[in-house]
Structure formats: C-alpha cells, structure tokens
Amino acid sequence: MTISTPLSPTERSTPGRTKHRAVFDRAALYDVLDTGLICHLGLVLDGSPVVLPTGYGRDGDTLYLHGSTGARSLRAAADGIDVCVTVTHLDGIVYARSLNHHSMNYRSAVVHGRARPVTERAEKLHGLRMVTEHLAPGSWDHARGVNAKEYAAVSVLALPLHEASVKVRAEGPNDDAEDIEANAVWAGVLPVRQVFGTPEPATDLPVPAHVTARAAQASTGPCSGSSR
Amino acid sequence: MTISTPLSPTERSTPGRTKHRAVFDRAALYDVLDTGLICHLGLVLDGSPVVLPTGYGRDGDTLYLHGSTGARSLRAAADGIDVCVTVTHLDGIVYARSLNHHSMNYRSAVVHGRARPVTERAEKLHGLRMVTEHLAPGSWDHARGVNAKEYAAVSVLALPLHEASVKVRAEGPNDDAEDIEANAVWAGVLPVRQVFGTPEPATDLPVPAHVTARAAQASTGPCSGSSR
C-alpha cells in the first residue's frame, strides 16, 4: 500500500467538533477501508436520507460498490447523485469516572462523492473482483465465474476517494482532573473486536486454504484473532 | 420487552429487492437495536448525504441519540430534518460455489423519521441515561453524574420507531442446482462475531462487576462470547 497524496477534506468532510481526532493521511484512509468488511452507504432518495449496509472493495483511489440492477438505492446512485460511504471499526468501550466522558474507541472513514456506474466490461469485472476479494479473499480464483446472465444482472459503481475524512480515538478515558484526584470511580477501556469463527461447510469438500487461513485468525489466542 | 404493533413500513422503508429477507415484527426491530453498539446516522446537509457513526439508546418506541451541542450533524437534526438510523450486525461471510451467490449473513434495522430535540429536563436526563446504559450498562449508577455545565453542553434527540424495516439473512449459500450437482467448489459460512476483550484499567480500583460481567462474555468459549 502506497502513501500518496494527503486527504484534502472540504467543509463537509472536515470534522467540526473533535478536530484532534481527525487523521489526514491517505494511508490511514486505506487502512480503515481495507480492514472493514461492510460499509454504510448513504444517499438521498425523494429528499430523505437512506443508509444501507453493503459490501465494497478498493483499488487505489477507487472504491467499488456492487448490487443488483434492480436495487433502488444503486439505481439512484448510478444516475449520478451524491453518496456518502462510511466504514467504522468499534475498538472499545471507554468507561470514564464521569458519565460525561464515557466514550468509544473507534476508527472511521467517511467518503463523500459522486458514484459513477461502471459499464465497460473489463473495469466492471475488475470492480466485481475487488468487491469479491474484499469480502472473501481467494474466492475469485476458486469459485465458478460470472456468467452472462449474472453479469447483466449486477451493477457496479465506482466512487473516487477524493474527499474523505478519517477519525480515530484510541486512548483511555479523558476525565477531569478533579475526578481523577477523587479516585472514586473505576475507569478504563473494554476492548471490542470482530473475530471469525469456525467455518460451517455446506459441502463435503475439504475447506480450502483461503478459508482456513482466515478462520485460523480466530484461534491465535483467546479471541485475539481480529478480522482486521 | 413487549411485542407491540407490527412495523408499518412505508415505500421508502420497504425493502425493494430482497423482500423475503424482510422481517415485519417489532420484536425483531428491538432485538437488532438492543444488541447493537453503534448506529450509522444519516442526514442531508447542504443537499448531500452524510453518514456518521454514533451511540444510541432505546426506550420502548423511542430511539435516543446524543451529542455535543456544537456538533453540526446534531444541530441540523435538532432543527427537525429527516434522519435515517441504521444498525447492522455482520454475522457471517457466505462462500458460495459461484461468485454470484457470495453473500453475507447479517441482521440490519433501518429507521426513518424526524428527530426532535429533547429539552425538558427529566426526559433529557432519561435520554442520556438510555444512551449511557446502552453503551455501558451499569455506568449510570456507578460514575459521577452529569453536572450543570455538562448538561448544558449536550444535545439529546428523540426519534420515534414508527417507520422501520428489519432484514435478516441467516443461512448457507443459495447456489444454483447445477453448481451444487457439480460439487466442484467448497461452499459454506465463515461466522463473524463481535466480542469483548479483557478490560484495560486506567485506575487501581477493582474492576466493578458491571464491567467484569460483560468482559466475561468473551471467555465462555473460544470466541463464543458475542457482544450480542
């Protein structure tokens, strides 16, 4: 992964409140996106916001989304309306001495932009590959490929990673000095992780290496195998 | 938790594509919301969609959100604009015999509505309590309470759970008959779970029971302790 140009947030992508949590480098953006599994896609339908969970994939400074050609949300996005794609990792619950300083540790990326429909065959297949390999690394070469009917039934959208912001909180509670001195209330962080379990086969075939390798992340320690 | 009136989805909250995954009962909505930790709040700012991760809490058919009085997103919502709140649990990666049928197991709730600012003191404190106890059960009675300055600096929003949809996918791959017969590709589900780790104290005080009880969920088996 290369560290290229810094993020250039505009007004809407500049965190208004907690500026000290904002991270303005492209490597941080790539990291949040690449270690996530789903994004939340926001768009405006009939004047109202709609937020839907969906898969995605990244190649360089392009984020690929896909969906059925029949999905209203993707049809709308393909018409060229603005979207907002957010990926969030919850890393911990922050217990503070005061209720006011209770918080969460997290890493989040918010991407604003206009998604364009990908119709050229080579790029569309490339986009599908990026989305598939993000969800299930190794599957593109392992599973039966996309036939003509399936190809026609899927939409692929490309969103440039031009306007984005990354926020990270990764620390203990930020209590007031008086509350720390009083030392009357426990404070600390309860870590939260996403882990893979044991594969549940639907076939009698042996579980392939690209799946066992991923599942094995969950057995490197007591729940230490994060999907990140 | 009571099962009250069924959800009454409107056009925008009726899943357009995968109708068979839609669940139309209120208990399912409560379950997805109550077992989540963060939501993705969508709103329209200057004509563009914005999706931000945030905490929340539920009491009956009211969802409470909170944030700094200075946060642009919550200020806009307090003015009475439409919001969309989505909570998603990723439960598994579905490896299918064909690329086309790769999928995810998940549970998601999408709530549409108009958030109102909560300004009456008793309800505002109740809303803060719901949000705090959702994030950190037991903290409301344990930690130092909200003082006047902190009370003034926080906004609370209430969103009615009138218009919502729940979707659930919880099954193996749905491959085509030919691909199943061919039996050439492994297929199955790789479970994904969110688990708590070991508390990381910021004080020398003993870790209180309301935190140890939650952390203990992670040690009931090899990564079997879900935060759900």
Short mmCIF file of C-alpha atoms in Angstrom, two decimals, chain A residues 11-17 37-38 40-56 66 68-72 82-90 92-104 106 108 110 112 132 135-137 139-147 150-151 154 172-173 176 178-179 183-208 210-211 214-215 218-219 221-225 227, chain B residues 11-17 37-38 40-56 66 68-72 82-90 92-104 106 108 110 112 132 135-137 139-147 150 154 172-173 176 178-179 183-208 210-211 214-215 218-219 221-225 227-228:
data_model
loop_
_atom_site.label_atom_id
_atom_site.label_comp_id
_atom_site.label_asym_id
_atom_site.label_seq_id
_atom_site.Cartn_x
_atom_site.Cartn_y
_atom_site.Cartn_z
CA GLU A 11 -16.03 21.71 4.62
CA ARG A 12 -18.46 18.80 4.75
CA SER A 13 -15.72 16.25 5.29
CA THR A 14 -13.88 18.28 7.92
CA PRO A 15 -14.87 17.05 11.34
CA GLY A 16 -16.49 20.02 13.01
CA ARG A 17 -16.18 19.09 16.63
CA LEU A 37 -16.00 -5.77 5.86
CA ILE A 38 -19.12 -3.67 5.31
CA HIS A 40 -22.83 2.09 5.27
CA LEU A 41 -23.89 3.73 2.02
CA GLY A 42 -25.85 6.95 2.41
CA LEU A 43 -27.83 8.59 -0.34
CA VAL A 44 -30.81 10.87 -0.71
CA LEU A 45 -34.00 9.30 -2.08
CA ASP A 46 -37.02 11.56 -2.58
CA GLY A 47 -35.38 14.17 -0.38
CA SER A 48 -34.80 11.85 2.57
CA PRO A 49 -31.58 10.22 3.73
CA VAL A 50 -31.27 6.45 3.36
CA VAL A 51 -28.43 4.48 4.95
CA LEU A 52 -27.88 0.88 3.82
CA PRO A 53 -25.18 -1.64 4.76
CA THR A 54 -23.34 -3.10 1.80
CA GLY A 55 -20.08 -4.69 0.70
CA TYR A 56 -17.32 -2.86 -1.12
CA HIS A 66 -21.99 -3.51 -6.39
CA SER A 68 -28.49 -5.89 -8.22
CA THR A 69 -29.51 -3.83 -11.21
CA GLY A 70 -32.95 -3.87 -9.59
CA ALA A 71 -31.88 -2.28 -6.31
CA ARG A 72 -33.43 1.17 -5.97
CA ASP A 82 -24.03 12.23 -4.26
CA VAL A 83 -23.29 9.41 -1.89
CA CYS A 84 -21.56 9.12 1.45
CA VAL A 85 -19.80 5.87 2.32
CA THR A 86 -18.81 5.31 5.94
CA VAL A 87 -16.77 2.44 7.36
CA THR A 88 -16.49 2.17 11.15
CA HIS A 89 -14.47 -0.10 13.41
CA LEU A 90 -15.59 -0.15 17.03
CA GLY A 92 -13.54 -0.33 22.67
CA ILE A 93 -16.00 0.97 25.23
CA VAL A 94 -14.42 3.78 27.26
CA TYR A 95 -15.62 3.77 30.87
CA ALA A 96 -14.82 7.15 32.42
CA ARG A 97 -15.04 8.39 36.01
CA SER A 98 -17.80 10.76 34.91
CA LEU A 99 -20.78 9.88 32.73
CA ASN A 100 -19.88 12.84 30.55
CA HIS A 101 -16.55 11.36 29.48
CA HIS A 102 -17.87 7.92 28.62
CA SER A 103 -16.90 7.30 25.01
CA MET A 104 -15.87 4.75 22.42
CA TYR A 106 -13.07 3.64 17.07
CA SER A 108 -13.93 5.58 10.98
CA VAL A 110 -16.26 8.95 5.75
CA HIS A 112 -18.12 11.84 0.05
CA THR A 132 -15.45 -10.21 -4.04
CA LEU A 135 -15.37 -9.96 1.17
CA ALA A 136 -13.86 -13.37 0.54
CA PRO A 137 -10.15 -13.29 -0.36
CA SER A 139 -12.79 -16.75 -3.93
CA TRP A 140 -12.32 -15.07 -7.29
CA ASP A 141 -10.00 -17.83 -8.49
CA HIS A 142 -11.74 -20.62 -6.57
CA ALA A 143 -15.44 -20.25 -7.30
CA ARG A 144 -17.37 -20.62 -10.54
CA GLY A 145 -17.08 -17.37 -12.51
CA VAL A 146 -19.71 -14.85 -13.53
CA ASN A 147 -21.83 -15.97 -16.47
CA GLU A 150 -25.27 -12.85 -13.83
CA TYR A 151 -23.06 -10.20 -15.43
CA VAL A 154 -25.30 -6.83 -11.45
CA GLY A 172 -8.17 5.78 27.75
CA PRO A 173 -10.78 7.98 29.39
CA ASP A 176 -11.48 15.89 34.54
CA GLU A 178 -10.96 16.57 39.99
CA ASP A 179 -12.49 13.21 39.12
CA ASN A 183 -10.25 8.28 42.62
CA ALA A 184 -13.77 7.17 43.49
CA VAL A 185 -14.86 5.55 40.23
CA TRP A 186 -13.29 2.79 38.13
CA ALA A 187 -12.24 3.86 34.67
CA GLY A 188 -10.74 2.02 31.74
CA VAL A 189 -11.37 0.55 28.32
CA LEU A 190 -13.25 -2.63 27.47
CA PRO A 191 -11.83 -3.73 24.11
CA VAL A 192 -14.23 -4.79 21.35
CA ARG A 193 -13.09 -6.98 18.47
CA GLN A 194 -14.55 -8.64 15.43
CA VAL A 195 -13.43 -12.23 15.05
CA PHE A 196 -14.04 -15.13 12.69
CA GLY A 197 -15.48 -18.39 13.98
CA THR A 198 -15.14 -21.93 12.72
CA PRO A 199 -16.25 -22.46 9.09
CA GLU A 200 -19.66 -24.09 8.69
CA PRO A 201 -19.38 -26.15 5.49
CA ALA A 202 -22.27 -26.65 3.10
CA THR A 203 -20.33 -29.28 1.15
CA ASP A 204 -18.28 -32.41 1.91
CA LEU A 205 -15.29 -30.96 0.09
CA PRO A 206 -12.28 -30.02 2.23
CA VAL A 207 -12.27 -26.44 3.46
CA PRO A 208 -9.86 -24.61 1.12
CA HIS A 210 -8.03 -19.39 1.68
CA VAL A 211 -10.87 -20.00 4.12
CA ARG A 214 -8.81 -16.65 7.60
CA ALA A 215 -10.67 -18.72 10.19
CA ALA A 218 -9.62 -16.63 15.49
CA SER A 219 -7.51 -19.32 17.16
CA GLY A 221 -5.26 -16.68 21.18
CA PRO A 222 -8.33 -16.18 23.30
CA CYS A 223 -10.41 -14.17 20.89
CA SER A 224 -7.33 -12.31 19.76
CA GLY A 225 -7.94 -13.02 16.12
CA SER A 227 -10.77 -9.69 11.31
CA GLU B 11 -42.49 2.82 0.47
CA ARG B 12 -39.01 4.04 1.42
CA SER B 13 -38.68 1.57 4.28
CA THR B 14 -39.98 -1.41 2.30
CA PRO B 15 -37.00 -3.38 1.00
CA GLY B 16 -37.32 -3.24 -2.74
CA ARG B 17 -35.24 -6.21 -3.75
CA LEU B 37 -23.47 -0.87 20.00
CA ILE B 38 -23.28 1.84 17.37
CA HIS B 40 -24.97 4.94 11.47
CA LEU B 41 -26.90 8.21 11.45
CA GLY B 42 -27.73 9.54 8.01
CA LEU B 43 -28.89 13.05 7.32
CA VAL B 44 -28.83 15.56 4.50
CA LEU B 45 -26.51 18.57 4.92
CA ASP B 46 -26.46 21.18 2.16
CA GLY B 47 -28.18 18.71 -0.15
CA SER B 48 -25.66 15.92 0.31
CA PRO B 49 -25.96 12.75 2.37
CA VAL B 50 -23.78 12.43 5.46
CA VAL B 51 -23.41 9.16 7.39
CA LEU B 52 -21.82 9.26 10.84
CA PRO B 53 -21.30 6.53 13.42
CA THR B 54 -22.74 7.33 16.84
CA GLY B 55 -24.10 5.80 20.02
CA TYR B 56 -27.78 5.46 20.83
CA HIS B 66 -26.95 12.42 21.90
CA SER B 68 -22.35 17.87 21.69
CA THR B 69 -24.49 20.97 21.24
CA GLY B 70 -21.70 22.08 18.91
CA ALA B 71 -21.91 19.10 16.54
CA ARG B 72 -23.14 20.24 13.14
CA ASP B 82 -35.34 13.76 8.36
CA VAL B 83 -32.82 11.23 9.55
CA CYS B 84 -32.15 7.58 8.82
CA VAL B 85 -30.62 5.45 11.56
CA THR B 86 -29.19 2.07 10.58
CA VAL B 87 -27.84 -0.64 12.88
CA THR B 88 -26.13 -3.63 11.27
CA HIS B 89 -24.77 -6.88 12.70
CA LEU B 90 -22.46 -8.80 10.39
CA GLY B 92 -21.01 -14.35 8.56
CA ILE B 93 -19.28 -14.45 5.20
CA VAL B 94 -21.19 -16.72 2.81
CA TYR B 95 -18.85 -18.57 0.44
CA ALA B 96 -20.88 -19.91 -2.46
CA ARG B 97 -19.98 -22.28 -5.30
CA SER B 98 -20.44 -19.39 -7.72
CA LEU B 99 -19.07 -15.87 -7.30
CA ASN B 100 -22.56 -14.58 -7.96
CA HIS B 101 -24.01 -16.17 -4.83
CA HIS B 102 -21.32 -14.99 -2.45
CA SER B 103 -23.09 -13.06 0.27
CA MET B 104 -23.16 -12.09 3.92
CA TYR B 106 -26.46 -10.14 8.72
CA SER B 108 -30.00 -4.89 9.99
CA VAL B 110 -33.23 0.86 9.15
CA HIS B 112 -36.62 6.57 9.09
CA THR B 132 -25.23 5.62 28.56
CA LEU B 135 -23.12 1.77 25.75
CA ALA B 136 -22.01 0.89 29.26
CA PRO B 137 -24.66 -0.93 31.31
CA SER B 139 -22.36 3.11 34.49
CA TRP B 140 -25.28 5.43 35.17
CA ASP B 141 -25.34 4.49 38.86
CA HIS B 142 -21.57 3.95 39.15
CA ALA B 143 -19.96 7.01 37.59
CA ARG B 144 -20.03 10.66 38.63
CA GLY B 145 -23.28 12.23 37.40
CA VAL B 146 -23.89 14.99 34.87
CA ASN B 147 -23.20 18.47 36.25
CA GLU B 150 -22.09 19.15 31.09
CA VAL B 154 -25.05 18.02 25.45
CA GLY B 172 -25.98 -21.08 3.92
CA PRO B 173 -25.18 -20.31 0.29
CA ASP B 176 -27.76 -22.84 -8.45
CA GLU B 178 -26.09 -27.12 -11.49
CA ASP B 179 -23.31 -25.80 -9.26
CA ASN B 183 -19.76 -30.36 -6.42
CA ALA B 184 -16.56 -28.75 -7.62
CA VAL B 185 -16.29 -25.77 -5.27
CA TRP B 186 -16.30 -25.55 -1.48
CA ALA B 187 -19.20 -23.61 -0.03
CA GLY B 188 -20.15 -22.65 3.48
CA VAL B 189 -20.34 -19.87 6.02
CA LEU B 190 -17.47 -18.29 7.94
CA PRO B 191 -19.08 -16.87 11.10
CA VAL B 192 -18.19 -13.33 12.19
CA ARG B 193 -18.69 -12.19 15.76
CA GLN B 194 -18.08 -9.14 17.88
CA VAL B 195 -16.50 -9.99 21.22
CA PHE B 196 -15.26 -8.12 24.28
CA GLY B 197 -11.65 -8.43 25.38
CA THR B 198 -10.04 -8.06 28.79
CA PRO B 199 -10.67 -4.71 30.49
CA GLU B 200 -7.73 -2.29 30.38
CA PRO B 201 -7.95 -0.32 33.65
CA ALA B 202 -6.98 3.33 33.93
CA THR B 203 -7.23 3.18 37.75
CA ASP B 204 -6.01 0.96 40.59
CA LEU B 205 -9.57 0.42 41.78
CA PRO B 206 -11.01 -3.07 41.36
CA VAL B 207 -12.87 -3.62 38.08
CA PRO B 208 -16.56 -3.35 39.02
CA HIS B 210 -20.90 -4.47 35.70
CA VAL B 211 -17.69 -4.43 33.65
CA ARG B 214 -19.60 -8.03 30.33
CA ALA B 215 -15.97 -8.91 29.71
CA ALA B 218 -15.65 -13.33 25.93
CA SER B 219 -14.38 -16.26 27.98
CA GLY B 221 -15.72 -20.49 24.99
CA PRO B 222 -13.31 -19.96 22.14
CA CYS B 223 -14.52 -16.61 20.93
CA SER B 224 -18.09 -17.62 21.61
CA GLY B 225 -18.85 -14.63 23.75
CA SER B 227 -21.48 -8.82 22.49
CA ARG B 228 -24.96 -9.50 21.20
#
